[in-house]
């Protein structure tokens, strides 16, 4: 029998089972409605009786007594007036606290109910399922029955379990506590049936792949159908079994149409069950399994792609999810009570939106493999129409256009260059023909979203998503089409297209601006105005070329800030913050901006414009926004301006030190020193600026750059790039060399930073630049002595007597200078640092000079050290430890 014929029978069986499911569900829904109506009737009768009692009591106030309803009376029963207690009501007496024995008894009772009412039933069901499997295995091991009898025995056992479950279900109510015994028996029957059919197919070969496929699918559908009667456990078993059937019974090579049709029907059945029983988890699990099937099937059949079955499968899933799982809330919203409600975003069904987004991933994957040919393109169009139509009809699916927009733009980008290669020649070799059709497809998609978004924005069904879609889709498709077609080379044609789109966005912003004021109207004006600025900046970059895209993005910030000052719309401020992140990402991924030679002239090259314009743009945007409010977007814009300034200084230093090749790895000690100098300079400047303006961003940025500078000096310049360790010449002459850039000048800036923050809290923070300054000055002095004796290549491997003596003299002189400065300015820090250097000099003289020096140099080293120590002691006693003069009291003064 052909598999297609069997599939037809399967579809017929599914329709029958679907009818059974719907019928059973309708029966139970009517039963619930009848019971609810009965309960409401009883409650209404009870309320009427109580009203009658109150009315009779109001007519005879002298004999009226309070009506007390005993707690033991059931909810539906009402005591008659004659049964009310006479006389005064006794106040309730609080029950005594349970004793330890009573608490222990309660715990034991709970354990008894858990074991006897739940665990026993659950493990019993598991034991029955395993018993059916072990029974078949026993007959195999003992040779008691033939293969056909074994399979028949397993089938009879599964049928007996199912019959027992149905018999018990009809004879008892579902317990409020404890496990549901009929459900456990039915679960055991389903597991046994799956195992029996798989054994008949995989072990004995009694069934062909299509027959086994049909039977296992039918069991899965049966489990989903009876789950309405026996609970979610059966639904979970049916779910797992149904989606595992193609794996267990795949045949040699299953037909794509058969497989996708089967998976679509299974998913549809899960959605129906989820809709009837309100089991959201079932719909989410079915969505995940169905989408995984689609993606894995694409990956497995990439070389022999059959796109139409998967296209129909993905479109069917989206339509089924929308029609079966949506909430009945019309798109025309009632009067809103808060900002989110006015924007139309308060009632979004996020679980369903997530399922639709998951289905769109399958469509994007299809577009990548099919490269937007007819199947993937029409599926994309159908999905976009379904999602947009759903948002037009129901408020809970307001995120539908955004999901469609993301799917369209992502498919358009990835379908032609999945790896986003930068080698444009490779891109054109990959698609030597068909580029025109590809661009026309993108144009039509962009125009469709722009028209639909604009139309919906000015309708009664508007929400905040529609204007975003109308702007974002054309913008994303235009940018990628421009890159793919020109490689960011100047193009007047694309510039004109951007100008037309900018004009359209400006017109829409003006139309929205003329409408009555509301949160949604302000949002629409802001989005369309931002789109006009974006298309204008993009058009300029397309015409000018040479890396102007980054500058165009940055120039959008002051434009949006000016619009925001005219029409204060919060979204515009956050768009400026998003632009800061986008420009930062662009600079991080391509620091050279132009992708080639930025120019050979130091400072005044292309990098000055590429980084300098964002600095000024975001600084100006922050200033304008600060006139309205000092909020998070203002701080982000300020931080972006500071970060771009640091980037400008860094790339200019790279350009200067590498002769224009900023991509070359860092190597020179002098360059590390310049970077450290720039960070310390920024820290000092930001600290001064923060003290004047009181801006928190400047203060914390000063801490950040100060920390970067000191960490770079201590870890890199002193340890990793130490010239005595690396063996790299310091270059230059005796004064202007890498030592000056890496140690001397940074020591001065660290000292200045210490002087600037020495009195500010926290006090310990000032010690970091102060200590770094002293360490760098000491290192510079030592390296300069070695530079004089050894030349540009400092090794400290074979130090001669003169160098050892000169090093001792330099250290002692440095200690004396620190001590003098400490005494002169009353700084205990400098005096203590002087004693530390002096201790090092003393250790050097006794440990190194004693063994390394001879003759007059050895004697001079010790004599000089001794004289220095004695002189220091004398000066310290007279100038630091001198006792204060004793003055007479004023009254004893003789004048």
PDB file of C-alpha atoms in Angstrom, residues 409-508:
ATOM      1  CA  UNK A 409      14.232  42.091   7.886  1.00  0.00           C
ATOM      2  CA  UNK A 410      16.152  39.111   9.297  1.00  0.00           C
ATOM      3  CA  UNK A 411      15.149  36.873   6.381  1.00  0.00           C
ATOM      4  CA  UNK A 412      16.053  39.580   3.888  1.00  0.00           C
ATOM      5  CA  UNK A 413      19.508  40.023   5.399  1.00  0.00           C
ATOM      6  CA  UNK A 414      20.431  36.410   6.053  1.00  0.00           C
ATOM      7  CA  UNK A 415      19.019  35.004   2.827  1.00  0.00           C
ATOM      8  CA  UNK A 416      21.830  36.535   0.734  1.00  0.00           C
ATOM      9  CA  UNK A 417      24.813  36.571   3.061  1.00  0.00           C
ATOM     10  CA  UNK A 418      24.309  34.344   6.104  1.00  0.00           C
ATOM     11  CA  UNK A 419      27.775  35.034   7.479  1.00  0.00           C
ATOM     12  CA  UNK A 420      27.722  38.817   6.865  1.00  0.00           C
ATOM     13  CA  UNK A 421      31.001  38.657   4.967  1.00  0.00           C
ATOM     14  CA  UNK A 422      32.863  41.927   4.487  1.00  0.00           C
ATOM     15  CA  UNK A 423      34.493  40.779   1.252  1.00  0.00           C
ATOM     16  CA  UNK A 424      32.108  42.403  -1.215  1.00  0.00           C
ATOM     17  CA  UNK A 425      33.697  40.700  -4.219  1.00  0.00           C
ATOM     18  CA  UNK A 426      32.892  37.365  -2.581  1.00  0.00           C
ATOM     19  CA  UNK A 427      29.293  38.471  -2.094  1.00  0.00           C
ATOM     20  CA  UNK A 428      28.877  39.327  -5.757  1.00  0.00           C
ATOM     21  CA  UNK A 429      30.561  36.093  -6.804  1.00  0.00           C
ATOM     22  CA  UNK A 430      28.051  34.279  -4.630  1.00  0.00           C
ATOM     23  CA  UNK A 431      25.066  35.939  -6.348  1.00  0.00           C
ATOM     24  CA  UNK A 432      26.262  36.935  -9.845  1.00  0.00           C
ATOM     25  CA  UNK A 433      22.665  37.186 -11.044  1.00  0.00           C
ATOM     26  CA  UNK A 434      19.286  37.821  -9.503  1.00  0.00           C
ATOM     27  CA  UNK A 435      20.393  40.875  -7.501  1.00  0.00           C
ATOM     28  CA  UNK A 436      17.783  43.015  -9.234  1.00  0.00           C
ATOM     29  CA  UNK A 437      14.965  40.632  -8.275  1.00  0.00           C
ATOM     30  CA  UNK A 438      16.296  40.518  -4.746  1.00  0.00           C
ATOM     31  CA  UNK A 439      16.273  44.325  -4.472  1.00  0.00           C
ATOM     32  CA  UNK A 440      12.756  44.523  -5.933  1.00  0.00           C
ATOM     33  CA  UNK A 441      11.579  41.979  -3.371  1.00  0.00           C
ATOM     34  CA  UNK A 442      13.024  44.085  -0.578  1.00  0.00           C
ATOM     35  CA  UNK A 443      11.462  47.220  -2.038  1.00  0.00           C
ATOM     36  CA  UNK A 444       8.002  45.686  -2.155  1.00  0.00           C
ATOM     37  CA  UNK A 445       8.305  44.344   1.395  1.00  0.00           C
ATOM     38  CA  UNK A 446       9.471  47.719   2.679  1.00  0.00           C
ATOM     39  CA  UNK A 447       6.672  49.605   0.929  1.00  0.00           C
ATOM     40  CA  UNK A 448       4.070  47.129   2.163  1.00  0.00           C
ATOM     41  CA  UNK A 449       5.121  47.510   5.798  1.00  0.00           C
ATOM     42  CA  UNK A 450       5.415  51.289   5.468  1.00  0.00           C
ATOM     43  CA  UNK A 451       1.928  51.594   3.973  1.00  0.00           C
ATOM     44  CA  UNK A 452       0.316  49.178   6.437  1.00  0.00           C
ATOM     45  CA  UNK A 453       2.019  50.790   9.426  1.00  0.00           C
ATOM     46  CA  UNK A 454       1.060  54.315   8.357  1.00  0.00           C
ATOM     47  CA  UNK A 455      -2.546  53.287   7.633  1.00  0.00           C
ATOM     48  CA  UNK A 456      -2.938  51.538  10.965  1.00  0.00           C
ATOM     49  CA  UNK A 457      -1.315  54.420  12.866  1.00  0.00           C
ATOM     50  CA  UNK A 458      -4.093  56.798  11.876  1.00  0.00           C
ATOM     51  CA  UNK A 459      -6.928  54.323  12.432  1.00  0.00           C
ATOM     52  CA  UNK A 460      -9.025  53.549  15.496  1.00  0.00           C
ATOM     53  CA  UNK A 461      -7.018  50.340  15.923  1.00  0.00           C
ATOM     54  CA  UNK A 462      -3.674  52.101  16.324  1.00  0.00           C
ATOM     55  CA  UNK A 463      -1.031  51.109  18.850  1.00  0.00           C
ATOM     56  CA  UNK A 464       2.617  51.948  19.453  1.00  0.00           C
ATOM     57  CA  UNK A 465       3.911  49.094  17.293  1.00  0.00           C
ATOM     58  CA  UNK A 466       2.518  50.270  13.942  1.00  0.00           C
ATOM     59  CA  UNK A 467       4.593  53.479  13.502  1.00  0.00           C
ATOM     60  CA  UNK A 468       7.752  51.644  14.581  1.00  0.00           C
ATOM     61  CA  UNK A 469       7.134  48.990  11.945  1.00  0.00           C
ATOM     62  CA  UNK A 470       6.430  51.628   9.288  1.00  0.00           C
ATOM     63  CA  UNK A 471       9.850  53.206   9.877  1.00  0.00           C
ATOM     64  CA  UNK A 472      12.081  50.287  10.936  1.00  0.00           C
ATOM     65  CA  UNK A 473      11.420  47.865   8.057  1.00  0.00           C
ATOM     66  CA  UNK A 474      12.209  50.326   5.204  1.00  0.00           C
ATOM     67  CA  UNK A 475      15.241  51.593   7.134  1.00  0.00           C
ATOM     68  CA  UNK A 476      16.701  48.121   7.717  1.00  0.00           C
ATOM     69  CA  UNK A 477      16.068  46.915   4.163  1.00  0.00           C
ATOM     70  CA  UNK A 478      17.499  50.124   2.671  1.00  0.00           C
ATOM     71  CA  UNK A 479      20.715  49.915   4.706  1.00  0.00           C
ATOM     72  CA  UNK A 480      21.341  46.283   3.813  1.00  0.00           C
ATOM     73  CA  UNK A 481      20.464  46.751   0.141  1.00  0.00           C
ATOM     74  CA  UNK A 482      22.855  49.694  -0.042  1.00  0.00           C
ATOM     75  CA  UNK A 483      25.654  47.671   1.568  1.00  0.00           C
ATOM     76  CA  UNK A 484      25.049  44.637  -0.630  1.00  0.00           C
ATOM     77  CA  UNK A 485      24.881  46.677  -3.827  1.00  0.00           C
ATOM     78  CA  UNK A 486      27.705  49.170  -3.309  1.00  0.00           C
ATOM     79  CA  UNK A 487      29.802  48.052  -0.332  1.00  0.00           C
ATOM     80  CA  UNK A 488      29.162  51.471   1.243  1.00  0.00           C
ATOM     81  CA  UNK A 489      30.478  53.270  -1.839  1.00  0.00           C
ATOM     82  CA  UNK A 490      28.806  56.610  -2.745  1.00  0.00           C
ATOM     83  CA  UNK A 491      25.513  56.146  -4.572  1.00  0.00           C
ATOM     84  CA  UNK A 492      23.259  58.969  -5.728  1.00  0.00           C
ATOM     85  CA  UNK A 493      20.413  56.543  -6.497  1.00  0.00           C
ATOM     86  CA  UNK A 494      20.272  55.193  -2.963  1.00  0.00           C
ATOM     87  CA  UNK A 495      20.637  58.734  -1.626  1.00  0.00           C
ATOM     88  CA  UNK A 496      17.555  59.792  -3.571  1.00  0.00           C
ATOM     89  CA  UNK A 497      15.594  56.826  -2.213  1.00  0.00           C
ATOM     90  CA  UNK A 498      16.585  57.799   1.316  1.00  0.00           C
ATOM     91  CA  UNK A 499      15.511  61.389   0.608  1.00  0.00           C
ATOM     92  CA  UNK A 500      12.089  60.228  -0.574  1.00  0.00           C
ATOM     93  CA  UNK A 501      11.616  58.094   2.515  1.00  0.00           C
ATOM     94  CA  UNK A 502      12.720  61.010   4.708  1.00  0.00           C
ATOM     95  CA  UNK A 503      10.120  63.228   3.081  1.00  0.00           C
ATOM     96  CA  UNK A 504       7.410  60.621   3.596  1.00  0.00           C
ATOM     97  CA  UNK A 505       8.344  60.222   7.267  1.00  0.00           C
ATOM     98  CA  UNK A 506       8.339  63.994   7.752  1.00  0.00           C
ATOM     99  CA  UNK A 507       4.856  64.259   6.186  1.00  0.00           C
ATOM    100  CA  UNK A 508       3.550  61.492   8.449  1.00  0.00           C
TER     101      UNK A 508
END
